[in-house]
XYZ file of C-alpha atoms in Angstrom:
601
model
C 20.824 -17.764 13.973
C 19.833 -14.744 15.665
C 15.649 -14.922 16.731
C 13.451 -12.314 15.761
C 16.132 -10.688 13.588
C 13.695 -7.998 11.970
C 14.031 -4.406 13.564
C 11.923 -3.589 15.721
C 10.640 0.027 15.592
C 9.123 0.044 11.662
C 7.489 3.821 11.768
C 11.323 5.143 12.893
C 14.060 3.162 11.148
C 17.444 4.484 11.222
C 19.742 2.189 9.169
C 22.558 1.214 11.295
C 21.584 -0.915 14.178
C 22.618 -3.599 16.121
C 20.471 -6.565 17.029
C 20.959 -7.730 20.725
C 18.716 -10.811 20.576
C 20.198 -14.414 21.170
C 21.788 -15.950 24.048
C 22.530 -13.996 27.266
C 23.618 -15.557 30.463
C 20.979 -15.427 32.732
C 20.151 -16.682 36.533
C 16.936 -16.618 38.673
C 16.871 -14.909 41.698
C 14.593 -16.180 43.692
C 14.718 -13.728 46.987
C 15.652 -10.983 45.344
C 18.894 -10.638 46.784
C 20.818 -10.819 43.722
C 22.225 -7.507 44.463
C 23.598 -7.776 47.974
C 25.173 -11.586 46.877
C 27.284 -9.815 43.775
C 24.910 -10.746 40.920
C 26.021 -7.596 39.262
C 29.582 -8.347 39.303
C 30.231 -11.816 38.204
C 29.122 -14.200 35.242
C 25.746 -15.462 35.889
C 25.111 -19.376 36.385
C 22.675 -20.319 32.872
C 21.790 -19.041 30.096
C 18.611 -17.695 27.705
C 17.878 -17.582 24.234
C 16.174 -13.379 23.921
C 13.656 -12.364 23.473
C 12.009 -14.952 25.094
C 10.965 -15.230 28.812
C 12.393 -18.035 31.021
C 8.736 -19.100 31.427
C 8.175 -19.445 27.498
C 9.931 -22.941 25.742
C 11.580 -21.103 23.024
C 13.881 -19.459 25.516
C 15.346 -22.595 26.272
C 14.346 -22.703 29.938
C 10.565 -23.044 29.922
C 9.866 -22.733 33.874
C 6.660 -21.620 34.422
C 7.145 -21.004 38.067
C 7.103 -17.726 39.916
C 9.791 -15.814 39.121
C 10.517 -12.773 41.711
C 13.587 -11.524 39.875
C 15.835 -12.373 37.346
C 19.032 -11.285 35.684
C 20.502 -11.229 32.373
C 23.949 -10.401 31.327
C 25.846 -10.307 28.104
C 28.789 -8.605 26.415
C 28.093 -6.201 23.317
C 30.913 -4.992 20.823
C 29.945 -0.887 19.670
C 31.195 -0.930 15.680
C 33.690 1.288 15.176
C 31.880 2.995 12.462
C 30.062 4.501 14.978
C 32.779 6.990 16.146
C 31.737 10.184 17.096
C 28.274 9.475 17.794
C 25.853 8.545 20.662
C 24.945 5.021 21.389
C 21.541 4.369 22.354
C 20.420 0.889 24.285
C 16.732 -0.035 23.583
C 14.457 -2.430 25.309
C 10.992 -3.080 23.493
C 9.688 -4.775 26.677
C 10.792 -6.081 29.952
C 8.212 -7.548 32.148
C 7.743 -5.787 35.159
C 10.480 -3.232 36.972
C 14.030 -3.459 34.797
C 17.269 -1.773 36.010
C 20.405 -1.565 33.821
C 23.665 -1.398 34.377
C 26.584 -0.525 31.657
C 30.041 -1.683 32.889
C 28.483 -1.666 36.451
C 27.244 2.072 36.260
C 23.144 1.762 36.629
C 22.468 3.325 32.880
C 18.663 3.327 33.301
C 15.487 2.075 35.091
C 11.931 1.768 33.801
C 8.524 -0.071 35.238
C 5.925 -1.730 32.957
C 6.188 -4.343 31.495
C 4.614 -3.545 27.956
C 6.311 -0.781 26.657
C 9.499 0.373 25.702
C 12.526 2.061 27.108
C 15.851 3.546 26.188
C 19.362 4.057 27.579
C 21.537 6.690 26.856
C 25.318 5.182 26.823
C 26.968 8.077 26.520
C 29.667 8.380 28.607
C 29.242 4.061 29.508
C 30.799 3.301 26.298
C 32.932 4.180 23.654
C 32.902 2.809 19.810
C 35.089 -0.011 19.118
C 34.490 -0.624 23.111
C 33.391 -4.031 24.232
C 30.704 -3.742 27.113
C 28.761 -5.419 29.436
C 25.227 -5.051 29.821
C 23.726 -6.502 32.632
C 19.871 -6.285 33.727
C 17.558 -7.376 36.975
C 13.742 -7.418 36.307
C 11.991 -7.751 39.399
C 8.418 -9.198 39.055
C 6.610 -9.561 42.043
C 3.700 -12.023 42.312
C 1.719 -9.696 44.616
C 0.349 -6.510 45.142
C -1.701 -4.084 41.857
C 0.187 -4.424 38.712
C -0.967 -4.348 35.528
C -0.388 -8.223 34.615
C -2.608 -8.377 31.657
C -3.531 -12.328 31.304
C -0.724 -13.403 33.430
C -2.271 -15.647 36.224
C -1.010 -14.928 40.066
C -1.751 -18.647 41.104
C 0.812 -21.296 39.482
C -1.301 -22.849 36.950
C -3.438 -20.792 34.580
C -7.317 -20.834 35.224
C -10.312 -18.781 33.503
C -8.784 -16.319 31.667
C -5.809 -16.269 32.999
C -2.389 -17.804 31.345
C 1.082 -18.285 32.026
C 3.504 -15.436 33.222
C 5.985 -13.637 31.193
C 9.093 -12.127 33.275
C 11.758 -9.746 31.809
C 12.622 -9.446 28.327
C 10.486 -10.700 26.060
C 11.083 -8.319 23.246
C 13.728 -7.322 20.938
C 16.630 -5.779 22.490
C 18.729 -3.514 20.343
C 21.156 -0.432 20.059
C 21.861 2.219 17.945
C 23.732 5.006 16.956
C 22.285 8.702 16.957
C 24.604 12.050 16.439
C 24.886 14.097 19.466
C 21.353 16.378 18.269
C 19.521 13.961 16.805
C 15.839 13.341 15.797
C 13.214 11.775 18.129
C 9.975 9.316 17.481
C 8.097 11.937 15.109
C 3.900 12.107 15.514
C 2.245 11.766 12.176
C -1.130 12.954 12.359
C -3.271 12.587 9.366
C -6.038 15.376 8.255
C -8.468 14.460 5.741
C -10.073 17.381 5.239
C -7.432 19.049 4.269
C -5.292 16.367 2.030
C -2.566 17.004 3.988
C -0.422 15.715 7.235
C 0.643 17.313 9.858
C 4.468 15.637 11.304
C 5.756 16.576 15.007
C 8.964 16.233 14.847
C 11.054 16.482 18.521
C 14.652 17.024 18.422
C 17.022 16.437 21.494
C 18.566 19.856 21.415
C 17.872 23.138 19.647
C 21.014 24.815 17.591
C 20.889 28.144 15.978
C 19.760 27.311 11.675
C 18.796 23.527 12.528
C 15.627 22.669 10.528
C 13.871 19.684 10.247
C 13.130 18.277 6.479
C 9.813 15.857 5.395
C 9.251 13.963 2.428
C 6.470 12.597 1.126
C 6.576 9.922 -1.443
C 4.382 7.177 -3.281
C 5.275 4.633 -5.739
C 5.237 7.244 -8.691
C 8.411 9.516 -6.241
C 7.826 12.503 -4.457
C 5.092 13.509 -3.525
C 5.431 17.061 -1.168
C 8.308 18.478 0.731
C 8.537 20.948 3.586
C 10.809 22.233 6.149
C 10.643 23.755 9.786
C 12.876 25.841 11.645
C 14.521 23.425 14.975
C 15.972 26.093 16.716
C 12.310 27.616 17.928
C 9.874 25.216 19.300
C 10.456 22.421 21.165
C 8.747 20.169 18.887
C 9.038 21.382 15.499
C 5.654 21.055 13.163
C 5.564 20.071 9.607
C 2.602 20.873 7.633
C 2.284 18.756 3.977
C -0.652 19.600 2.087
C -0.704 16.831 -0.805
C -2.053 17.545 -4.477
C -5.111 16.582 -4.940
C -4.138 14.083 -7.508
C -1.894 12.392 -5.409
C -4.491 11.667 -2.745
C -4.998 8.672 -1.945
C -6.961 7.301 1.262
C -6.174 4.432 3.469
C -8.885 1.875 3.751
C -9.217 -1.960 4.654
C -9.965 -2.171 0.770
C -6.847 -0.155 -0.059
C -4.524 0.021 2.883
C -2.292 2.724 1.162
C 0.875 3.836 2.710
C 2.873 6.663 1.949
C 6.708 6.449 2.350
C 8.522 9.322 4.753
C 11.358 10.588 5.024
C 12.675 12.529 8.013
C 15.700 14.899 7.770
C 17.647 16.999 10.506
C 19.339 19.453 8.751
C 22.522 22.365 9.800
C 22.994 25.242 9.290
C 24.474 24.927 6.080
C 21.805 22.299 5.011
C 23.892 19.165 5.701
C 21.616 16.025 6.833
C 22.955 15.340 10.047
C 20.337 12.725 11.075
C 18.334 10.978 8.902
C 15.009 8.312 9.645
C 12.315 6.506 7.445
C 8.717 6.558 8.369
C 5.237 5.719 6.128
C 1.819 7.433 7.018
C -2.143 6.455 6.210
C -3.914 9.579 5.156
C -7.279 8.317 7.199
C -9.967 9.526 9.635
C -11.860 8.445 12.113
C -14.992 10.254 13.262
C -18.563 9.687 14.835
C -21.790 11.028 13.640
C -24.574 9.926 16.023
C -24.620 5.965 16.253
C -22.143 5.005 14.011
C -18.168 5.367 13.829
C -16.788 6.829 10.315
C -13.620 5.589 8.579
C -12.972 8.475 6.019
C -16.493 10.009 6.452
C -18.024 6.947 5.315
C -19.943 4.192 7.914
C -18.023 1.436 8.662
C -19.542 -1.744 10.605
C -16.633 -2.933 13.007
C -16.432 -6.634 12.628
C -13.809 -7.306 15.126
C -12.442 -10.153 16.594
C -10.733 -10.462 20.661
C -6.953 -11.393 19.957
C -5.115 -12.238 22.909
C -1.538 -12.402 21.257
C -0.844 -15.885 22.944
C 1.635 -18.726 21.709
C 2.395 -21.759 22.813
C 6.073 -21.735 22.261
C 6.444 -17.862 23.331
C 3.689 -17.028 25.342
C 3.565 -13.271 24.682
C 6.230 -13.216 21.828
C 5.528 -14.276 18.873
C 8.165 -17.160 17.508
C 8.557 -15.285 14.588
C 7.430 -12.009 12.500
C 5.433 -14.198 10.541
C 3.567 -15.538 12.705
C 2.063 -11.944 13.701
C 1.281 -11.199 10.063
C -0.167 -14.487 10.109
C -2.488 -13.925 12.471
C -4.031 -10.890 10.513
C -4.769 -13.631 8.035
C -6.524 -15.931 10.024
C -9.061 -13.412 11.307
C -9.513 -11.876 7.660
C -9.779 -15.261 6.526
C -12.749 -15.752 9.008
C -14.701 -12.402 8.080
C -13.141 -10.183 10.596
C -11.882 -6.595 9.281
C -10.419 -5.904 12.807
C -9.135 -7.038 16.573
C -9.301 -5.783 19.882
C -6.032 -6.479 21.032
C -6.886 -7.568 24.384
C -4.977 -7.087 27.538
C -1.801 -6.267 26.261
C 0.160 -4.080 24.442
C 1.173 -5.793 21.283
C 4.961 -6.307 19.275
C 4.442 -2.866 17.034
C 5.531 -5.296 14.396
C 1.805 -6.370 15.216
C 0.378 -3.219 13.497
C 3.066 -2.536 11.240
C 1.401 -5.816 9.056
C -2.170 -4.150 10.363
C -1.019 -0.807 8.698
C -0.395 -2.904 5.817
C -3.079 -5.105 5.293
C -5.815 -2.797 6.537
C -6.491 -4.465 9.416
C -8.653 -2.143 11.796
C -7.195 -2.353 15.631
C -8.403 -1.076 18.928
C -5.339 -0.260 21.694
C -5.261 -1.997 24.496
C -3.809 -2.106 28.001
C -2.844 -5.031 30.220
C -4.530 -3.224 32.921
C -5.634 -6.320 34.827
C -3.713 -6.999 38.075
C -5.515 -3.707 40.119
C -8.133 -6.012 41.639
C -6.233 -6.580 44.893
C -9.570 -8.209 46.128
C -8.907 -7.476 49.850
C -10.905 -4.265 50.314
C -14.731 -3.915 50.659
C -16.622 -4.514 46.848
C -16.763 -1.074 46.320
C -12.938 -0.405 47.003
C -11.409 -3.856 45.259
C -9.830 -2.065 42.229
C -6.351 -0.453 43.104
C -4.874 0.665 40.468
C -1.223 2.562 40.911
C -0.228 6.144 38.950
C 1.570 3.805 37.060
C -0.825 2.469 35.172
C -0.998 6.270 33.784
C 2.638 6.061 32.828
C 2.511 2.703 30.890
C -0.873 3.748 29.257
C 0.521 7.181 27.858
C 3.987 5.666 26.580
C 1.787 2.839 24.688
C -0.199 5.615 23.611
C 3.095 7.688 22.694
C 4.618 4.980 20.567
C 1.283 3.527 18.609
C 0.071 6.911 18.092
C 1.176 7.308 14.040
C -0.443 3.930 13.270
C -3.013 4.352 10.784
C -4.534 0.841 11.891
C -5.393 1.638 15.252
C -9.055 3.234 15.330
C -9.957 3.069 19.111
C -8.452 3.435 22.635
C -9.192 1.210 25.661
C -7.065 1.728 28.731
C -9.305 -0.632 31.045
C -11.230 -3.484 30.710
C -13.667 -5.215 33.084
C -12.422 -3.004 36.016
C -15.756 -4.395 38.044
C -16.418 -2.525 41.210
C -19.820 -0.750 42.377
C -20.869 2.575 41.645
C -21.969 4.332 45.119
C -21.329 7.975 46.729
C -17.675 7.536 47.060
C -15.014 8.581 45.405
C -12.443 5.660 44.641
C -9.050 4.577 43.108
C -10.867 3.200 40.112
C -12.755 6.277 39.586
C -9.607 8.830 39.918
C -7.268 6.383 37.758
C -10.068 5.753 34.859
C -10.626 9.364 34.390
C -7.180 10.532 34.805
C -6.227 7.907 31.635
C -9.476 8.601 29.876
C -8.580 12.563 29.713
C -4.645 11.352 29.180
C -5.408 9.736 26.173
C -8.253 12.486 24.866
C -5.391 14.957 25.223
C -2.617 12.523 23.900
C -4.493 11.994 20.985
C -7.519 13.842 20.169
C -8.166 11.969 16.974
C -9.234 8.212 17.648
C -12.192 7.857 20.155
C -11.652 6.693 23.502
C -13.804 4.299 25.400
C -12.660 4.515 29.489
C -13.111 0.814 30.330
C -14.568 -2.016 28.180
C -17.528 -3.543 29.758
C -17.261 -2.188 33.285
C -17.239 -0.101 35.202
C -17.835 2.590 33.046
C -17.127 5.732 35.176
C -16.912 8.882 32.226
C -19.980 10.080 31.394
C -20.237 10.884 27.709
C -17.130 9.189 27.085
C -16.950 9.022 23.515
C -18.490 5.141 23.140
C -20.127 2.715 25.349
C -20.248 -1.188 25.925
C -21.040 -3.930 27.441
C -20.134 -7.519 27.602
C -22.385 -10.696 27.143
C -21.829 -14.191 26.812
C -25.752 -15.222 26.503
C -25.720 -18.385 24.073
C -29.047 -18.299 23.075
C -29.023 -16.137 20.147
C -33.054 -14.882 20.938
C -32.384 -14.447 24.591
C -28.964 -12.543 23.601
C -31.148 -10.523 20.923
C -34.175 -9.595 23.671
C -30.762 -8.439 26.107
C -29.379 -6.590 22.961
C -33.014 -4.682 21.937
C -32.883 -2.087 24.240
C -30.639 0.199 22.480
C -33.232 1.045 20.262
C -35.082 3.556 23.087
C -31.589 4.349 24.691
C -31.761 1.314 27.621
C -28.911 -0.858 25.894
C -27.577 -4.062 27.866
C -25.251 -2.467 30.500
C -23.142 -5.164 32.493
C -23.694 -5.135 36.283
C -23.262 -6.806 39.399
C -23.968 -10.269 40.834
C -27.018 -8.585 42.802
C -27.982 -6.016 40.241
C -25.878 -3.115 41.652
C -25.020 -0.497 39.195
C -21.041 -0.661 38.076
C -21.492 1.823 35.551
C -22.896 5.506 34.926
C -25.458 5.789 32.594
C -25.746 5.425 28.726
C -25.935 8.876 27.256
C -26.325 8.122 23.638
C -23.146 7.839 22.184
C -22.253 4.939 19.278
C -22.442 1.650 21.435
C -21.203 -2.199 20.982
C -21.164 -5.398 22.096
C -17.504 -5.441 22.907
C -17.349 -9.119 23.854
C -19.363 -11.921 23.045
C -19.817 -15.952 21.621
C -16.761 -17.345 22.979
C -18.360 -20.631 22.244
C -16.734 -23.318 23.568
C -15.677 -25.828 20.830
C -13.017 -28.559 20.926
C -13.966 -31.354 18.596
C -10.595 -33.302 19.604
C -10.202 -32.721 23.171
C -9.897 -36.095 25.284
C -13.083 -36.734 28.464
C -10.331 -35.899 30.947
C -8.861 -32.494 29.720
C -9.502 -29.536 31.610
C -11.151 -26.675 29.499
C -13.787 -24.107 29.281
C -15.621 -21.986 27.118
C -19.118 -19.781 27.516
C -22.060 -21.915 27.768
C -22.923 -25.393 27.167
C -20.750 -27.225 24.483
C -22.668 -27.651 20.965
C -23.099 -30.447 20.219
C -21.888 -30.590 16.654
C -20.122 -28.187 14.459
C -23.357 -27.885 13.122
C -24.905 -26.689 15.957
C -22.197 -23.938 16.335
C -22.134 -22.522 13.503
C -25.665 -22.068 13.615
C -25.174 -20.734 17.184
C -22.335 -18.017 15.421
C -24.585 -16.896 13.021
C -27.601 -16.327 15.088
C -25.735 -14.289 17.376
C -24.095 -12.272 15.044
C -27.342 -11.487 13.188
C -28.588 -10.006 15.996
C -25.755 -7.475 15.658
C -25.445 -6.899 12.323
C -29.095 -6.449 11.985
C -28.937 -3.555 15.026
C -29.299 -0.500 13.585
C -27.676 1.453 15.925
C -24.696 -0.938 16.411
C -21.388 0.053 15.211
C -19.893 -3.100 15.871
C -18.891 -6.083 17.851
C -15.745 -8.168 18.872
C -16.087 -11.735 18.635
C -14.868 -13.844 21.542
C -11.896 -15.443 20.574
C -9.186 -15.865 17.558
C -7.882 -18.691 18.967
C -7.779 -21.324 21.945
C -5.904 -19.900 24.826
C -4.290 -22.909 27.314
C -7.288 -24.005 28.768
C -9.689 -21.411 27.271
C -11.234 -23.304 24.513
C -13.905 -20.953 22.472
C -11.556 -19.778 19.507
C -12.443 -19.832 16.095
C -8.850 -21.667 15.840
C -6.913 -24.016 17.471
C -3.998 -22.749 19.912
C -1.743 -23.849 17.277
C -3.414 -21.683 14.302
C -4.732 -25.007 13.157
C -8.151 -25.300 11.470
C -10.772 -26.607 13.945
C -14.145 -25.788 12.024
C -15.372 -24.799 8.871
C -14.015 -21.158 8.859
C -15.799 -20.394 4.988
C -18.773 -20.667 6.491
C -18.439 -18.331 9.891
C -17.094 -15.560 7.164
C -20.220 -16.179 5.369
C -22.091 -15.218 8.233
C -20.099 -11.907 8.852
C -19.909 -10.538 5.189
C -23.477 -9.976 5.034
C -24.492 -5.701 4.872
C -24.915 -4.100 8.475
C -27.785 -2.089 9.245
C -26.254 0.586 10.582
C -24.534 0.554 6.788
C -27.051 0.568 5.259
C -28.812 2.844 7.180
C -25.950 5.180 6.702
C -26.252 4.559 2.966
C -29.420 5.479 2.729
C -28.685 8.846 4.649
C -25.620 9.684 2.114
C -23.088 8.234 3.872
């Protein structure tokens, strides 16, 4: 049985494809000579079930050790229904720098290890060919990377977990004619009823036109065309009747179904892809972020898309969509998806369910920690490059309603210019002109380093809910909590007004069945009953819900983590408390709903 069998790419599905998951030989490489000793040329020495790292159980390995490169090798069969066409290799992820080779001929290199990557095997092989794909992944345990959660010492500690090296997503292939369509951008425009659909093509040809359709349950909907043999990047403009309008929402998470056509000159479909689009917005008016022009009180919750069997793959597509159901089940209408770029399968069942998400980067891994306090942060241009291509591929999701490229980048704010400073604005302004729809924060918590960026945070773990609403009051004269250093110096520039939240908080530390001699942690004292916790829960979140001038929080965590112990489930998705009643506590009216009520919103 082949593991994680679905396809992988949901807002881009061609229908022939080949799944490359299962078991590939495989062999550590522990000085990263691999190379030199003819790793590339011969069969490798073990094997690994993909998409699973060597680190994770279900991979059939399950070494959590350092891992400083690592190869992979297998032998793929091209149909021979795919004569005449293009055959394209795709990697979803491969933790950290990946090099391919195609019958020993390097067919592609990428670094990052979140986001995807593609090889062209034109001209490496032939339908009806059987080829051999071999890869190294090189993940070094040293220097500014962005790691995400993965810890740098052997055993995890704080908030840091086990390590993930090379693939540990779906690999595939598929077949593509020799001009073909690319990943489309479907950008939604409420005011106008309509969508507007970037569609790149890999080559322009003299009458080529690109075809969209737009359909709902009741059949078409609206149909354009665009000329391909002009613009780069041909633009589809759909204007939908007005009684065929029909809004995506948490309450009514409507999709509509595209269709994407490359067309000849004589009007023969020569490539052919299915999409589906949210006709939503996102906007700000003062305090308080809009979903379709109406107020909408982010209730979200901090999911760090762990698993005990997988680590950062999921064991299977249902446990992803399960996951959306545990945190609706608990009162949550959204996640941060924190320090890493989630499976899209992730938000395909977000998309779906009308679960609101904000984009994340695993950007931890710059704090080198060997320069002076107010140099520690190193992050690479790289970081840049991952960011954007997370950004690229996420970008038609109508789930996703925030972007957060950093998160707790601490280092001091003084009359230099660093690193830090350069690399947050250069991905803040990257993602504004990426995508100018969804707003941006440039790092969650700290350091804060755009002013006017278009929100503002902070992080607190205060357990006390009236000491953690006294640190919270300030926002009402424009002095909100703002996260700093050890000895009070400044890591961020100043509040200026913009729509504000608690971005993390709770993370109360609750384990009802742990044993005296386990090693765990959570934020504050232990309760000590469930009692006392979920009075603790509510307390804090009143003091949010009843800002105001909040527009929202994220809840500290889904679930247990390894040793981190504060979730609102078990590490295993098991029920550890009474989750009916820390809904109960969420589902209450906002303020800032109210308030926006009130004001004809």
């Amino acid at each position: 049985m082949i593991p994680r069998p679905e396809y992988p790419r949901p807002q881009f599905v061609r229908d022939e494809w080949q799944c490359l998951n299962g078991t590939w030989q495989f062999e550590r490489d522990a000085g990263d000579s691999g190379l030199e000793r003819g790793l590339l040329d011969r069969e490798l020495s073990g094997e690994i079930v993909v998409p699973f790292c060597p680190e994770a159980p279900l991979s059939g390995i399950g070494d959590p050790d350092f891992h400083e490169a690592v190869w992979y090798r297998r032998t793929v069969r091209v149909p021979r229904s795919w004569a005449g066409r293009r055959v394209l290799l795709h990697f979803q992820a491969v933790d950290h720098d990946a090099t391919v080779w195609v019958d020993g001929v390097e067919a592609g290199r990428h670094r990052g290890g979140f986001t995807p990557f593609s090889c062209d095997l034109a001209g490496s092989a032939d339908p009806g060919h059987t080829y051999t794909v071999v890869v190294r992944a090189r993940d070094p345990r040293s220097g500014p990377q962005a790691r995400g959660k993965q810890a740098t010492t052997y055993e995890g500690h704080g908030a840091h977990y086990g390590r993930t090296t090379g693939i540990w997503q779906t690999v595939w292939c598929e077949p593509v004619p020799a001009q073909h369509l690319a990943r489309p951008r479907i950008t939604p425009n409420v005011a106008a009823s309509a969508f507007r659909i970037t569609v790149p093509v890999s080559a322009a040809r003299a009458g080529h036109q690109v075809q969209v359709t737009v359909s709902d349950k009741d059949g078409e909907v609206v149909r354009a065309r665009a000329r391909a043999d002009l613009d780069l990047a041909p633009e589809v403009w759909l204007p939908m009747p007005q009684d065929r309008v029909r809004l995506w929402s948490p309450e009514d998470p409507h999709l509509y179904d595209v269709r994407i056509d490359l067309l000849d000159g004589d009007g023969t479909v020569i490539d052919t892809a299915a999409s589906y689009a949210g006709l939503r917005s996102v906007s700000i008016d003062g305090h308080a972020v809009l979903l379709n022009g109406e107020v909408r009180f982010q209730r979200l919750v901090l999911d760090q898309g762990y698993y005990p069997g997988g680590l950062m793959t999921a064991p299977s597509d249902e446990a992803l969509r399960h996951d959306i159901e545990l945190a609706v089940a608990a009162g949550f209408n959204g996640a941060r998806l924190h320090q890493k770029v989630f499976e899209e399968r992730y938000l395909y069942h977000a998309d779906r369910m009308g679960f609101l998400v904000w984009g994340e980067f695993g950007d931890w891994g710059a704090n080198t920690g060997g320069g002076p306090s107010w140099d520690n942060q190193r992050p690479t241009a790289s970081f840049v490059t991952q960011w954007l291509e997370a950004v690229e591929r996420d970008y038609s999701h109508p789930s996703i309603v925030g972007w957060c490229p950093l998160n707790e980048t601490f280092q001091k704010l003084h009359d230099r210019i660093t690193v830090l400073d350069d690399v947050t604005w250069g991905m803040y302004l990257a993602t504004k002109a990426a995508d100018p729809t969804r707003p941006v924060i440039d790092a969650s918590g700290y350091a804060h380093r755009v002013p006017g960026a278009d929100v503002y945070d902070s992080h607190c773990y205060e357990q006390d809910p009236e000491v953690f609403g006294k640190l919270m009051s300030g926002l009402a004269d424009g002095t909100p909590y703002v996260n700093a250093g050890p000895d009070g110096g400044a890591w961020s520039v100043p509040y200026q007004g913009q729509p504000y939240f608690c971005s993390e908080f709770g993370g109360i530390w609750w384990n009802p069945d742990a044993p005296p001699e386990e090693q765990s942690w959570g934020y504050g004292e232990r309760p000590a009953s469930e009692e006392d916790l979920q009075r603790r829960f509510a307390g804090l979140v009143g003091v949010l819900l009843d800002d105001p001038r909040m527009f929202g929080y994220c809840y500290t965590q889904l679930t247990d983590v390894y040793q981190e112990q504060n979730g609102i489930y078990r590490f295993d998705r098991s029920s550890k408390l009474d989750v009916a009643r820390i809904r109960a506590a969420q589902l209450r009216p906002a303020a800032i709903e109210q308030a926006g009520s009130e004001n004809g919103r």
